[in-house]
Amino acid sequence: MVPVSADQRRRRVGRSLVERIAWHRATRHQAEARSLLIVVRNLIFDYPTKRALCGVSFEIKAGTITGLVGPNGAGKTTLLRCLAGLDVVSSGTVSVDRIDVTEAPREVHRRLGLLQDDLGLYDALSVRQSLNYQAAAYGIPSRDRQRRIQDSINRLGIADRLDDKVGALSRGLRQRLAIAQAMLHRPKVLLLDEPASGLDPEARANLSELLRALGTEGMTLMVSSHILAELEDYTTHMMILRNGRVVEHCPTRAPVGRPRRLRVALVQPSSGLRQCLAADPQVSGLDVEGAAARFDFTGDTFAQAQLLRSLIQSGLQVATLQEEQKSMQSVYSEKMRGMKR
Amino acid sequence: MNPEFQRNLWLELPPHRMVAMPAVLVLVFFAAWLAGGSISFAGAAQLLIGLLLIIWGSRLAAEAVLAEVIGRTWDTQRMSALGPWEMTWGKLIGSTAFMWYGSIWCVIGFLLSPHGNFVLLIRLLLAGLEAQALALLLSMVLIRGESDSLRFQVTIAQTVTLLVMAPFLFFTMFNRPDSVYWYGFIIPFDAFVTLFQLVFVGWTVLGTYQMLRTALQYSKGSPTWLMFLIFSSAFIAGFDHLQSFVASAGMPTPAVTRLFIAFCAAIILTYACAVVEPKSLVRLRQWLALFFAGHMRQGEHLSPAWFAALVVAVVLGVLTVVNIVGLRAPGAPLPVGPLALVAAVLLFTVRDLALFYYLVLYSRFGGGNLVIGVYLIAAYFLLPVILSSARLGSLMPILVPSPSGPPELVVLPVLIEALAAVGLVIRRWRAASAESPSRMPGGL
Ligand SMILES: Nc1ncnc2c1ncn2[C@@H]1O[C@H](COP(=O)(O)OP(=O)(O)OP(=O)(O)O)[C@@H](O)[C@H]1O
Ligand SMILES: [Mg+2]
């Protein structure tokens, strides 16, 4: 919300209703515009021999985590580089935090961290030297440096590797060091190009955890990845890129208040299932198939627990009851199939 | 401390190197002392400084940015908060820190020897800085291309640096006249050279700084390059010895001869740029788009280096022509020979520039520069030699700009060639644009 001064409040008293509604609308509009951190309009990017982005437009709100997916060569890396102001766009505009990337790239760089797909590390330096260099080069005041570095390496789990040569690290550890470097200067926007590649399952889980935490701390993230199942864990939005075009940009979680699609499965088919579900007023769109049933459910998770109890109480052998998210994988495959047709 | 310098020190001066360098040098000095007493002691020190600072140092300086590009760290640097000046000296002195460290030991050795020439030492150290700055500057120019073989670019930058430094070193170290005649002044040689070196270092460092400013996206071009072109044309025109060198051009007065020399200098710089600078078609396309849209200033950083040089050459050429025409005695006929010469030089340049781009567009797989080299040798060396050995010397004006010879033979053939070459390159460019993703600008 926009802070309202006492003076403004006083002036608002006695205004007509119409005026007041208009005022509210305008401020809400402003607030919305302010929460848009990345705005891209008709972005075109040409390589010498290929048009990699053909008129991309989208907006990204502050505090969101957007998963950027698409087949190889779709233009994900190119898009992230354009957002970071590393490549000069052929036409169109990109603004980050309301700063035009083409006009003031240096300003944008300060607000932005980028993990490149090829990492860009100095093999001959030690991990400690790399981090110290990064901190100094990105203008972190010297009194904060050690604290920031400590914080980053703890989060990435590389604290015991400080004196190793970067060139001697494994692929996964290099990846973690690169992520630690990218977030060292606490950017407003963090762009990560395939951060999970090369990480072991535990490190991946940790990474998901870290990215979620960064999101809740208010950082806005854009993460390109081919591992959809993992993106699902922490992203709030998904953007599908294909042949240099955005073919889908949507929230990954259903907004609160909308019905959720649930799936219940019994151990064996039972006629009681349909009756029992149909009796619940919060259930609609029922679709029974053998021992399982799918339906839209308007209640919250407490209501869901209540439903489960009533199913069990009526003697049904319930194996599972779970939310059936339209998984990213299914949206993705759907889109890809749709495009081919 | 400058983080870029610090990082370079970590890389270049680890403890084992700090020990190894003096150890090796002391051995070399000892060998020199055994071989020939104190004279070769000073000689060894000089040789080592030259080797360390000029030969090896130019390689390291050329690698300073190219290694970042190869190692994919350049983009991280470009996004960092490092400023262009920090970057300039951090890279220039940092990447060669090991060499400078070794040179300190050589200087100590030099000072210990009773036969050392102090002026020569200063000049050698300055030459080292010059070579390194030039190599760094050239590497910044070379990364503008779309070459895949970046390793090779290091060698190119170093080779060009050494080619520029070699005649300079020859004239300052071995063949030393007493004084220099420059714009009619008689200047002691040592003072002139030292001053020249300082100015040269100044220009190269300034150039590197401006290139880095552009690479770090602080600015879109600056007048530095244009100023350098004007400066160097005027500088070269100052040498009085060159007057007799171009006497056959038949310019009416010494002042016009100077203008003509400046014009030739600008032409040579145009060729040098056109050969050395990577001919990036993407940059050219973007530049032309801005140029034809009337945004010349925004496109300045994209313009090929030869363009400004050619503009300076054309201005100097026009000035020369205006002076030739204006200075003739009333009623006297136009001195056609010198006028035809200026026109021919410009036309040869336009023809060759068009052909260079044609060759680059044609050999898209690369190797454009090699073909250009072959072409230049054939056009300006082999063919004239063949022609003169075939006793057809009178046809020479067709092949090279000539001050003597009938004006129509001097101008007409090359005019036709230039028009044909420009026509060819426009056709080729159109064909390439039809294949390329975005429409080429300017209706070309
Ligand atoms: N330097 C380049 N020169 C020419 N074409 C390029 C260059 N880099 C990328 N491309 C092309 O641009 C398109 C987009 O590439 P980009 O690297 O952005 O894809 P991506 O979505 O990141 O792919 P991946 O999933 O493989 O990382 C591809 O068709 C690629 O071939
Ligand atoms: Mg990619």
JSON list of C-alpha atoms in Angstrom, two decimals, chain A residues 46-51 81 84-88 102 105-106 109 112-114 116 118-122 124-125 129 132-134 136-139, chain B residues 1 3-4 7 10-11 68 71-83 87 146 216-218 220 282 285-286 364 435-439:
[
{"chain": "A", "resi": 46, "resn": "ASP", "atom": "CA", "xyz": [19.12, -11.58, -32.99]},
{"chain": "A", "resi": 47, "resn": "TYR", "atom": "CA", "xyz": [22.28, -13.62, -33.11]},
{"chain": "A", "resi": 48, "resn": "PRO", "atom": "CA", "xyz": [24.29, -13.21, -36.30]},
{"chain": "A", "resi": 49, "resn": "THR", "atom": "CA", "xyz": [22.56, -16.14, -37.88]},
{"chain": "A", "resi": 50, "resn": "LYS", "atom": "CA", "xyz": [19.46, -16.63, -35.82]},
{"chain": "A", "resi": 51, "resn": "ARG", "atom": "CA", "xyz": [16.63, -14.75, -34.18]},
{"chain": "A", "resi": 81, "resn": "ARG", "atom": "CA", "xyz": [21.26, -12.39, -20.54]},
{"chain": "A", "resi": 84, "resn": "ALA", "atom": "CA", "xyz": [20.86, -8.77, -17.11]},
{"chain": "A", "resi": 85, "resn": "GLY", "atom": "CA", "xyz": [21.82, -6.23, -19.75]},
{"chain": "A", "resi": 86, "resn": "LEU", "atom": "CA", "xyz": [24.73, -8.32, -20.95]},
{"chain": "A", "resi": 87, "resn": "ASP", "atom": "CA", "xyz": [23.50, -8.55, -24.49]},
{"chain": "A", "resi": 88, "resn": "VAL", "atom": "CA", "xyz": [22.06, -5.46, -26.11]},
{"chain": "A", "resi": 102, "resn": "THR", "atom": "CA", "xyz": [19.46, -0.38, -22.34]},
{"chain": "A", "resi": 105, "resn": "PRO", "atom": "CA", "xyz": [22.72, -1.03, -17.58]},
{"chain": "A", "resi": 106, "resn": "ARG", "atom": "CA", "xyz": [25.07, -0.21, -14.70]},
{"chain": "A", "resi": 109, "resn": "HIS", "atom": "CA", "xyz": [23.62, -4.62, -12.70]},
{"chain": "A", "resi": 112, "resn": "LEU", "atom": "CA", "xyz": [20.82, -8.02, -10.13]},
{"chain": "A", "resi": 113, "resn": "GLY", "atom": "CA", "xyz": [22.64, -11.29, -9.65]},
{"chain": "A", "resi": 114, "resn": "LEU", "atom": "CA", "xyz": [23.15, -13.76, -12.44]},
{"chain": "A", "resi": 116, "resn": "GLN", "atom": "CA", "xyz": [25.44, -18.16, -15.83]},
{"chain": "A", "resi": 118, "resn": "ASP", "atom": "CA", "xyz": [28.72, -21.90, -17.71]},
{"chain": "A", "resi": 119, "resn": "LEU", "atom": "CA", "xyz": [29.36, -20.58, -14.17]},
{"chain": "A", "resi": 120, "resn": "GLY", "atom": "CA", "xyz": [32.28, -18.28, -14.98]},
{"chain": "A", "resi": 121, "resn": "LEU", "atom": "CA", "xyz": [34.64, -19.12, -12.13]},
{"chain": "A", "resi": 122, "resn": "TYR", "atom": "CA", "xyz": [38.36, -18.52, -11.76]},
{"chain": "A", "resi": 124, "resn": "ALA", "atom": "CA", "xyz": [43.23, -20.80, -10.36]},
{"chain": "A", "resi": 125, "resn": "LEU", "atom": "CA", "xyz": [41.86, -19.02, -7.29]},
{"chain": "A", "resi": 129, "resn": "GLN", "atom": "CA", "xyz": [39.85, -15.76, -2.85]},
{"chain": "A", "resi": 132, "resn": "ASN", "atom": "CA", "xyz": [36.64, -12.15, -1.56]},
{"chain": "A", "resi": 133, "resn": "TYR", "atom": "CA", "xyz": [37.19, -10.95, -5.09]},
{"chain": "A", "resi": 134, "resn": "GLN", "atom": "CA", "xyz": [33.52, -11.17, -5.91]},
{"chain": "A", "resi": 136, "resn": "ALA", "atom": "CA", "xyz": [35.08, -6.50, -3.47]},
{"chain": "A", "resi": 137, "resn": "ALA", "atom": "CA", "xyz": [34.29, -6.30, -7.18]},
{"chain": "A", "resi": 138, "resn": "TYR", "atom": "CA", "xyz": [30.58, -6.01, -6.48]},
{"chain": "A", "resi": 139, "resn": "GLY", "atom": "CA", "xyz": [31.20, -3.17, -4.11]},
{"chain": "B", "resi": 1, "resn": "MET", "atom": "CA", "xyz": [43.01, -2.10, -2.91]},
{"chain": "B", "resi": 3, "resn": "PRO", "atom": "CA", "xyz": [40.07, -5.83, -6.43]},
{"chain": "B", "resi": 4, "resn": "GLU", "atom": "CA", "xyz": [41.07, -6.52, -10.02]},
{"chain": "B", "resi": 7, "resn": "ARG", "atom": "CA", "xyz": [43.09, -10.84, -8.00]},
{"chain": "B", "resi": 10, "resn": "TRP", "atom": "CA", "xyz": [46.97, -13.66, -6.33]},
{"chain": "B", "resi": 11, "resn": "LEU", "atom": "CA", "xyz": [47.22, -15.33, -9.71]},
{"chain": "B", "resi": 68, "resn": "GLU", "atom": "CA", "xyz": [38.35, -13.70, -19.17]},
{"chain": "B", "resi": 71, "resn": "GLY", "atom": "CA", "xyz": [37.01, -18.53, -19.19]},
{"chain": "B", "resi": 72, "resn": "ARG", "atom": "CA", "xyz": [33.49, -17.04, -19.29]},
{"chain": "B", "resi": 73, "resn": "THR", "atom": "CA", "xyz": [34.32, -14.67, -16.46]},
{"chain": "B", "resi": 74, "resn": "TRP", "atom": "CA", "xyz": [34.18, -11.55, -18.60]},
{"chain": "B", "resi": 75, "resn": "ASP", "atom": "CA", "xyz": [30.43, -11.17, -18.21]},
{"chain": "B", "resi": 76, "resn": "THR", "atom": "CA", "xyz": [30.70, -11.43, -14.44]},
{"chain": "B", "resi": 77, "resn": "GLN", "atom": "CA", "xyz": [33.26, -8.65, -14.56]},
{"chain": "B", "resi": 78, "resn": "ARG", "atom": "CA", "xyz": [31.11, -6.58, -16.85]},
{"chain": "B", "resi": 79, "resn": "MET", "atom": "CA", "xyz": [28.26, -6.84, -14.35]},
{"chain": "B", "resi": 80, "resn": "SER", "atom": "CA", "xyz": [30.43, -6.01, -11.36]},
{"chain": "B", "resi": 81, "resn": "ALA", "atom": "CA", "xyz": [30.82, -2.60, -9.80]},
{"chain": "B", "resi": 82, "resn": "LEU", "atom": "CA", "xyz": [34.41, -2.32, -11.02]},
{"chain": "B", "resi": 83, "resn": "GLY", "atom": "CA", "xyz": [34.98, 0.98, -12.79]},
{"chain": "B", "resi": 87, "resn": "MET", "atom": "CA", "xyz": [39.84, -2.21, -14.58]},
{"chain": "B", "resi": 146, "resn": "GLU", "atom": "CA", "xyz": [32.65, -13.12, -33.64]},
{"chain": "B", "resi": 216, "resn": "LEU", "atom": "CA", "xyz": [31.33, -1.91, -19.18]},
{"chain": "B", "resi": 217, "resn": "GLN", "atom": "CA", "xyz": [28.46, 0.04, -20.73]},
{"chain": "B", "resi": 218, "resn": "TYR", "atom": "CA", "xyz": [29.34, 3.35, -19.14]},
{"chain": "B", "resi": 220, "resn": "LYS", "atom": "CA", "xyz": [28.56, 4.66, -26.09]},
{"chain": "B", "resi": 282, "resn": "VAL", "atom": "CA", "xyz": [26.39, -7.85, -36.67]},
{"chain": "B", "resi": 285, "resn": "ARG", "atom": "CA", "xyz": [24.40, -4.05, -39.38]},
{"chain": "B", "resi": 286, "resn": "GLN", "atom": "CA", "xyz": [23.47, -2.41, -36.08]},
{"chain": "B", "resi": 364, "resn": "ARG", "atom": "CA", "xyz": [31.51, -16.68, -44.02]},
{"chain": "B", "resi": 435, "resn": "GLU", "atom": "CA", "xyz": [18.98, -15.01, -45.29]},
{"chain": "B", "resi": 436, "resn": "SER", "atom": "CA", "xyz": [19.38, -13.15, -42.03]},
{"chain": "B", "resi": 437, "resn": "PRO", "atom": "CA", "xyz": [16.66, -12.97, -39.40]},
{"chain": "B", "resi": 438, "resn": "SER", "atom": "CA", "xyz": [16.17, -9.23, -39.40]},
{"chain": "B", "resi": 439, "resn": "ARG", "atom": "CA", "xyz": [15.81, -6.89, -42.27]}
]
